[in-house]
Amino acid sequence: MKALSLSKLLWTGLALFALLLWLASNVVVVADLRQPLRDVYPTMFLMRQGFSHIPASNPAYKFGSHWQHALDGRRSTSASDTYVEVTVANTSCVYLEVSLYCRRNGPSSPPAPNARHVSSMRDHGCDSDVLQSGARLRVKIQDRTEREYHVTHGKTVKLACGLAQDQAHHIRIRALLPSDPSKGVRLKFDGLWLNREGYLVRALAAGQPYIEVASATNLSIPSSYPSLLASRLNMSHVGIDTRNKCLSAHSEGGCSDLRSHHFGSRNTCTPLGFFSHRFDVEAPSAHILELGESDALHILRPGVTEDQVGQAVDALVKQYRAFIHSIRATAHEYASGHGIAMNVIETSYAYNSDSMATPILLLVPFTRSRQARQLLRSIVSRTAQEARTDGDLYVVWADTERWVTKDDMLRGNDSAAGQLSDHAHTKIAFGLSEILCPLMPVVAGCHYHVPRKYDGELHLPDAAGMGRLLEERKLALIKERLGIFGAS
């Protein structure tokens, strides 16, 4: 009996020791029981308080470009700067449920059920410092002051309480992700929590026009030129970070394919392994493409001959034109009953029926390397010229050569990606607004479209007077044809 009890004690001790090792290796953090329920399990707390969840699949949400559908009805994005709009009614409190996770060179993975588990970051290929830096959410509710929230992992954010239930409240949420897309950081939007009687109001009118900017410049800062430009034109904007993204097919130096990044992303949950962007709002009113820096640095790598540079430039111009053509080819309406083929990645901008009238501005990336800048000027100017020769007159090269000087670039950086001074961003925004205004439809912030007041007098003749004027005009034309009046 003693031997049996000792054996049980031994096995019990080994089991406890193994459990301690497992806990230490997985770094499980157990929630403090003294914490309020709303802090530990916010979803359960909201349900017990009588709140109802409005998922992201609700058609009343209006998402900016580059939000992707998930099979569970949620939406996710890796764009550096994008937004979602919604109008709520019959509710006094609004909570936002979002989550942040990493996807690195593989299919997207859902966030961990418990965001406090550090082990979940290893499961999804994330470094702790990447998610710890988090994302920023700038939330504007109707006439209230805009507020900013910091999100790491998963979070339920209280946006407002004390709202008037007999009024509708418009909410605009702008998501600013970490600026380096190579980290694979994605934001997942789960939806809103409202009072049980609350609901979303579906907007029937067109949303605010917006500009889509694909750039290697840091787009997640409020002083960036896309933000200043949109503010100047009274528009919104969406930023697509193209750092370490290439138009060409090479993959040296960690450069990945720009087309896949811009038009879609891999997702093994779909039948064909591809899930493209679907926009539920209007297409962009303008595109700004600041592309080619990574390609130029690859072309100018050591050991490349002059002939190889020429061939690479010709190929890059061709690929740049194909990228623009993909945007044009997909900027048209489609019949909603036909669906979209999942193997076609260019299903973006589906609601724009006037594709050739949408301006596309091509910019030379702002880089310190004079050699790379000269090469990029040649590539961008050729691309714009060939596109216009083919009849696409709304592809415009915005020559920014004299806009930014060396003094406008922060010291200690070889590349200007995200390293421009605030003064440089201001100059770029002003210059682009002068170019975009004449090319765009009527925009409130565009002074080119301000109607002029007519100060003269307008006389409208009666029927008899109009007939007399027409007869006099006919007689004058006959005399002029016969040469009766001579040269005068």
Short mmCIF file of N, CA and C in Angstrom, two decimals, residues 120-199:
data_model
loop_
_atom_site.label_atom_id
_atom_site.label_comp_id
_atom_site.label_asym_id
_atom_site.label_seq_id
_atom_site.Cartn_x
_atom_site.Cartn_y
_atom_site.Cartn_z
N SER A 120 -0.15 33.39 -28.80
CA SER A 120 -0.88 33.53 -30.06
C SER A 120 -0.05 34.26 -31.10
N MET A 121 0.86 35.13 -30.67
CA MET A 121 1.68 35.86 -31.62
C MET A 121 2.64 34.92 -32.32
N ARG A 122 3.10 33.90 -31.61
CA ARG A 122 3.99 32.94 -32.27
C ARG A 122 3.20 32.08 -33.24
N ASP A 123 1.94 31.76 -32.88
CA ASP A 123 1.14 30.91 -33.74
C ASP A 123 0.89 31.56 -35.09
N HIS A 124 0.78 32.88 -35.14
CA HIS A 124 0.46 33.59 -36.37
C HIS A 124 1.68 34.23 -37.00
N GLY A 125 2.88 33.87 -36.57
CA GLY A 125 4.09 34.37 -37.19
C GLY A 125 4.35 35.83 -36.90
N CYS A 126 3.96 36.31 -35.73
CA CYS A 126 4.11 37.72 -35.42
C CYS A 126 5.21 37.93 -34.38
N ASP A 127 5.89 39.03 -34.52
CA ASP A 127 6.79 39.47 -33.47
C ASP A 127 5.99 40.30 -32.48
N SER A 128 6.36 40.19 -31.21
CA SER A 128 5.59 40.89 -30.18
C SER A 128 5.63 42.40 -30.37
N ASP A 129 6.78 42.92 -30.83
CA ASP A 129 6.88 44.37 -30.98
C ASP A 129 6.02 44.89 -32.12
N VAL A 130 5.73 44.02 -33.12
CA VAL A 130 4.91 44.45 -34.26
C VAL A 130 3.49 44.75 -33.81
N LEU A 131 2.88 43.80 -33.10
CA LEU A 131 1.52 44.02 -32.63
C LEU A 131 1.47 45.00 -31.47
N GLN A 132 2.56 45.06 -30.71
CA GLN A 132 2.57 45.98 -29.58
C GLN A 132 2.52 47.43 -30.05
N SER A 133 3.11 47.70 -31.24
CA SER A 133 3.03 49.06 -31.78
C SER A 133 1.59 49.43 -32.12
N GLY A 134 0.81 48.41 -32.50
CA GLY A 134 -0.62 48.60 -32.66
C GLY A 134 -1.02 49.47 -33.84
N ALA A 135 -2.30 49.77 -33.89
CA ALA A 135 -2.88 50.64 -34.90
C ALA A 135 -3.64 51.75 -34.21
N ARG A 136 -3.90 52.81 -34.96
CA ARG A 136 -4.64 53.95 -34.42
C ARG A 136 -5.98 54.07 -35.13
N LEU A 137 -7.00 54.37 -34.37
CA LEU A 137 -8.33 54.59 -34.90
C LEU A 137 -8.75 56.02 -34.58
N ARG A 138 -9.07 56.78 -35.61
CA ARG A 138 -9.55 58.15 -35.43
C ARG A 138 -11.05 58.14 -35.71
N VAL A 139 -11.84 58.43 -34.67
CA VAL A 139 -13.29 58.28 -34.73
C VAL A 139 -13.94 59.65 -34.62
N LYS A 140 -14.84 59.93 -35.56
CA LYS A 140 -15.60 61.19 -35.57
C LYS A 140 -17.08 60.85 -35.55
N ILE A 141 -17.78 61.32 -34.51
CA ILE A 141 -19.21 61.09 -34.37
C ILE A 141 -19.92 62.42 -34.52
N GLN A 142 -20.65 62.58 -35.61
CA GLN A 142 -21.47 63.75 -35.88
C GLN A 142 -20.74 65.04 -35.52
N ASP A 143 -21.27 65.81 -34.59
CA ASP A 143 -20.69 67.10 -34.23
C ASP A 143 -19.69 67.01 -33.08
N ARG A 144 -19.39 65.81 -32.64
CA ARG A 144 -18.46 65.67 -31.52
C ARG A 144 -17.02 65.80 -31.99
N THR A 145 -16.14 66.06 -31.05
CA THR A 145 -14.72 66.18 -31.37
C THR A 145 -14.15 64.82 -31.76
N GLU A 146 -13.30 64.82 -32.77
CA GLU A 146 -12.67 63.57 -33.20
C GLU A 146 -11.75 63.04 -32.10
N ARG A 147 -11.83 61.74 -31.85
CA ARG A 147 -11.00 61.11 -30.82
C ARG A 147 -10.15 60.02 -31.45
N GLU A 148 -9.03 59.73 -30.82
CA GLU A 148 -8.10 58.72 -31.34
C GLU A 148 -7.93 57.61 -30.30
N TYR A 149 -7.93 56.36 -30.79
CA TYR A 149 -7.78 55.18 -29.94
C TYR A 149 -6.60 54.36 -30.43
N HIS A 150 -5.92 53.72 -29.50
CA HIS A 150 -4.79 52.85 -29.82
C HIS A 150 -5.23 51.41 -29.64
N VAL A 151 -5.04 50.60 -30.67
CA VAL A 151 -5.51 49.21 -30.66
C VAL A 151 -4.33 48.27 -30.78
N THR A 152 -4.21 47.33 -29.87
CA THR A 152 -3.25 46.23 -29.97
C THR A 152 -4.02 44.93 -29.79
N HIS A 153 -3.76 43.95 -30.66
CA HIS A 153 -4.44 42.65 -30.59
C HIS A 153 -5.95 42.87 -30.78
N GLY A 154 -6.76 42.36 -29.86
CA GLY A 154 -8.19 42.53 -29.95
C GLY A 154 -8.67 43.55 -28.93
N LYS A 155 -9.72 44.27 -29.28
CA LYS A 155 -10.17 45.32 -28.37
C LYS A 155 -11.62 45.67 -28.66
N THR A 156 -12.36 45.94 -27.58
CA THR A 156 -13.70 46.50 -27.68
C THR A 156 -13.63 47.92 -27.16
N VAL A 157 -13.91 48.87 -28.02
CA VAL A 157 -13.72 50.29 -27.72
C VAL A 157 -15.08 50.94 -27.50
N LYS A 158 -15.21 51.64 -26.39
CA LYS A 158 -16.42 52.43 -26.16
C LYS A 158 -16.29 53.75 -26.90
N LEU A 159 -17.08 53.91 -27.96
CA LEU A 159 -17.00 55.12 -28.76
C LEU A 159 -17.78 56.27 -28.15
N ALA A 160 -18.96 55.98 -27.65
CA ALA A 160 -19.77 57.07 -27.09
C ALA A 160 -20.90 56.50 -26.25
N CYS A 161 -21.30 57.26 -25.26
CA CYS A 161 -22.50 56.99 -24.47
C CYS A 161 -23.19 58.32 -24.20
N GLY A 162 -24.47 58.24 -23.92
CA GLY A 162 -25.22 59.47 -23.71
C GLY A 162 -25.73 60.10 -24.98
N LEU A 163 -25.77 59.34 -26.09
CA LEU A 163 -26.29 59.87 -27.34
C LEU A 163 -27.81 60.01 -27.26
N ALA A 164 -28.33 60.96 -27.99
CA ALA A 164 -29.79 61.13 -28.05
C ALA A 164 -30.40 60.01 -28.88
N GLN A 165 -31.26 59.20 -28.27
CA GLN A 165 -31.81 58.04 -28.96
C GLN A 165 -32.81 58.41 -30.04
N ASP A 166 -33.36 59.60 -29.98
CA ASP A 166 -34.34 60.01 -30.99
C ASP A 166 -33.69 60.64 -32.20
N GLN A 167 -32.35 60.59 -32.29
CA GLN A 167 -31.63 61.17 -33.41
C GLN A 167 -30.72 60.13 -34.05
N ALA A 168 -30.41 60.34 -35.33
CA ALA A 168 -29.43 59.50 -36.02
C ALA A 168 -28.06 60.15 -35.89
N HIS A 169 -27.04 59.32 -35.76
CA HIS A 169 -25.67 59.81 -35.55
C HIS A 169 -24.75 59.16 -36.57
N HIS A 170 -24.07 59.99 -37.33
CA HIS A 170 -23.13 59.50 -38.33
C HIS A 170 -21.76 59.28 -37.69
N ILE A 171 -21.18 58.11 -37.93
CA ILE A 171 -19.89 57.74 -37.35
C ILE A 171 -18.91 57.45 -38.48
N ARG A 172 -17.74 58.02 -38.38
CA ARG A 172 -16.67 57.78 -39.36
C ARG A 172 -15.45 57.28 -38.61
N ILE A 173 -14.97 56.10 -38.98
CA ILE A 173 -13.83 55.46 -38.33
C ILE A 173 -12.71 55.34 -39.35
N ARG A 174 -11.60 56.01 -39.09
CA ARG A 174 -10.43 55.93 -39.97
C ARG A 174 -9.37 55.08 -39.29
N ALA A 175 -8.92 54.05 -39.99
CA ALA A 175 -7.92 53.12 -39.45
C ALA A 175 -6.55 53.46 -40.00
N LEU A 176 -5.60 53.67 -39.11
CA LEU A 176 -4.22 53.98 -39.47
C LEU A 176 -3.35 52.84 -38.98
N LEU A 177 -2.88 52.01 -39.91
CA LEU A 177 -2.08 50.85 -39.56
C LEU A 177 -0.61 51.21 -39.53
N PRO A 178 0.23 50.35 -38.90
CA PRO A 178 1.68 50.57 -38.96
C PRO A 178 2.13 50.70 -40.39
N SER A 179 3.11 51.56 -40.62
CA SER A 179 3.43 52.00 -41.98
C SER A 179 4.17 50.96 -42.81
N ASP A 180 4.76 49.95 -42.21
CA ASP A 180 5.56 48.99 -42.96
C ASP A 180 4.70 47.80 -43.35
N PRO A 181 4.32 47.65 -44.64
CA PRO A 181 3.45 46.55 -45.04
C PRO A 181 4.12 45.20 -44.99
N SER A 182 5.46 45.16 -44.95
CA SER A 182 6.16 43.88 -44.92
C SER A 182 5.90 43.12 -43.63
N LYS A 183 5.43 43.82 -42.59
CA LYS A 183 5.13 43.16 -41.33
C LYS A 183 3.85 42.34 -41.40
N GLY A 184 3.04 42.56 -42.42
CA GLY A 184 1.83 41.78 -42.59
C GLY A 184 0.74 42.09 -41.58
N VAL A 185 0.72 43.29 -41.03
CA VAL A 185 -0.28 43.64 -40.03
C VAL A 185 -1.62 43.89 -40.71
N ARG A 186 -2.68 43.31 -40.17
CA ARG A 186 -4.02 43.49 -40.70
C ARG A 186 -4.96 43.86 -39.57
N LEU A 187 -5.96 44.65 -39.91
CA LEU A 187 -6.99 45.04 -38.97
C LEU A 187 -8.29 44.35 -39.37
N LYS A 188 -8.92 43.71 -38.41
CA LYS A 188 -10.19 43.03 -38.69
C LYS A 188 -11.31 43.79 -37.97
N PHE A 189 -12.31 44.17 -38.75
CA PHE A 189 -13.47 44.90 -38.23
C PHE A 189 -14.59 43.89 -37.99
N ASP A 190 -15.00 43.74 -36.72
CA ASP A 190 -16.04 42.78 -36.37
C ASP A 190 -17.43 43.39 -36.38
N GLY A 191 -17.53 44.68 -36.06
CA GLY A 191 -18.84 45.32 -36.06
C GLY A 191 -19.01 46.26 -34.89
N LEU A 192 -20.25 46.68 -34.67
CA LEU A 192 -20.59 47.59 -33.59
C LEU A 192 -21.56 46.91 -32.62
N TRP A 193 -21.50 47.35 -31.37
CA TRP A 193 -22.46 46.95 -30.34
C TRP A 193 -23.35 48.15 -30.03
N LEU A 194 -24.67 47.96 -30.15
CA LEU A 194 -25.64 49.01 -29.87
C LEU A 194 -26.62 48.52 -28.81
N ASN A 195 -27.37 49.47 -28.24
CA ASN A 195 -28.48 49.07 -27.38
C ASN A 195 -29.41 48.14 -28.14
N ARG A 196 -30.10 47.29 -27.42
CA ARG A 196 -30.89 46.24 -28.07
C ARG A 196 -31.87 46.80 -29.10
N GLU A 197 -32.37 48.00 -28.88
CA GLU A 197 -33.32 48.59 -29.82
C GLU A 197 -32.62 49.35 -30.94
N GLY A 198 -31.31 49.49 -30.87
CA GLY A 198 -30.58 50.28 -31.87
C GLY A 198 -30.48 49.59 -33.21
N TYR A 199 -30.28 50.37 -34.25
CA TYR A 199 -30.15 49.82 -35.60
C TYR A 199 -29.30 50.76 -36.44
#
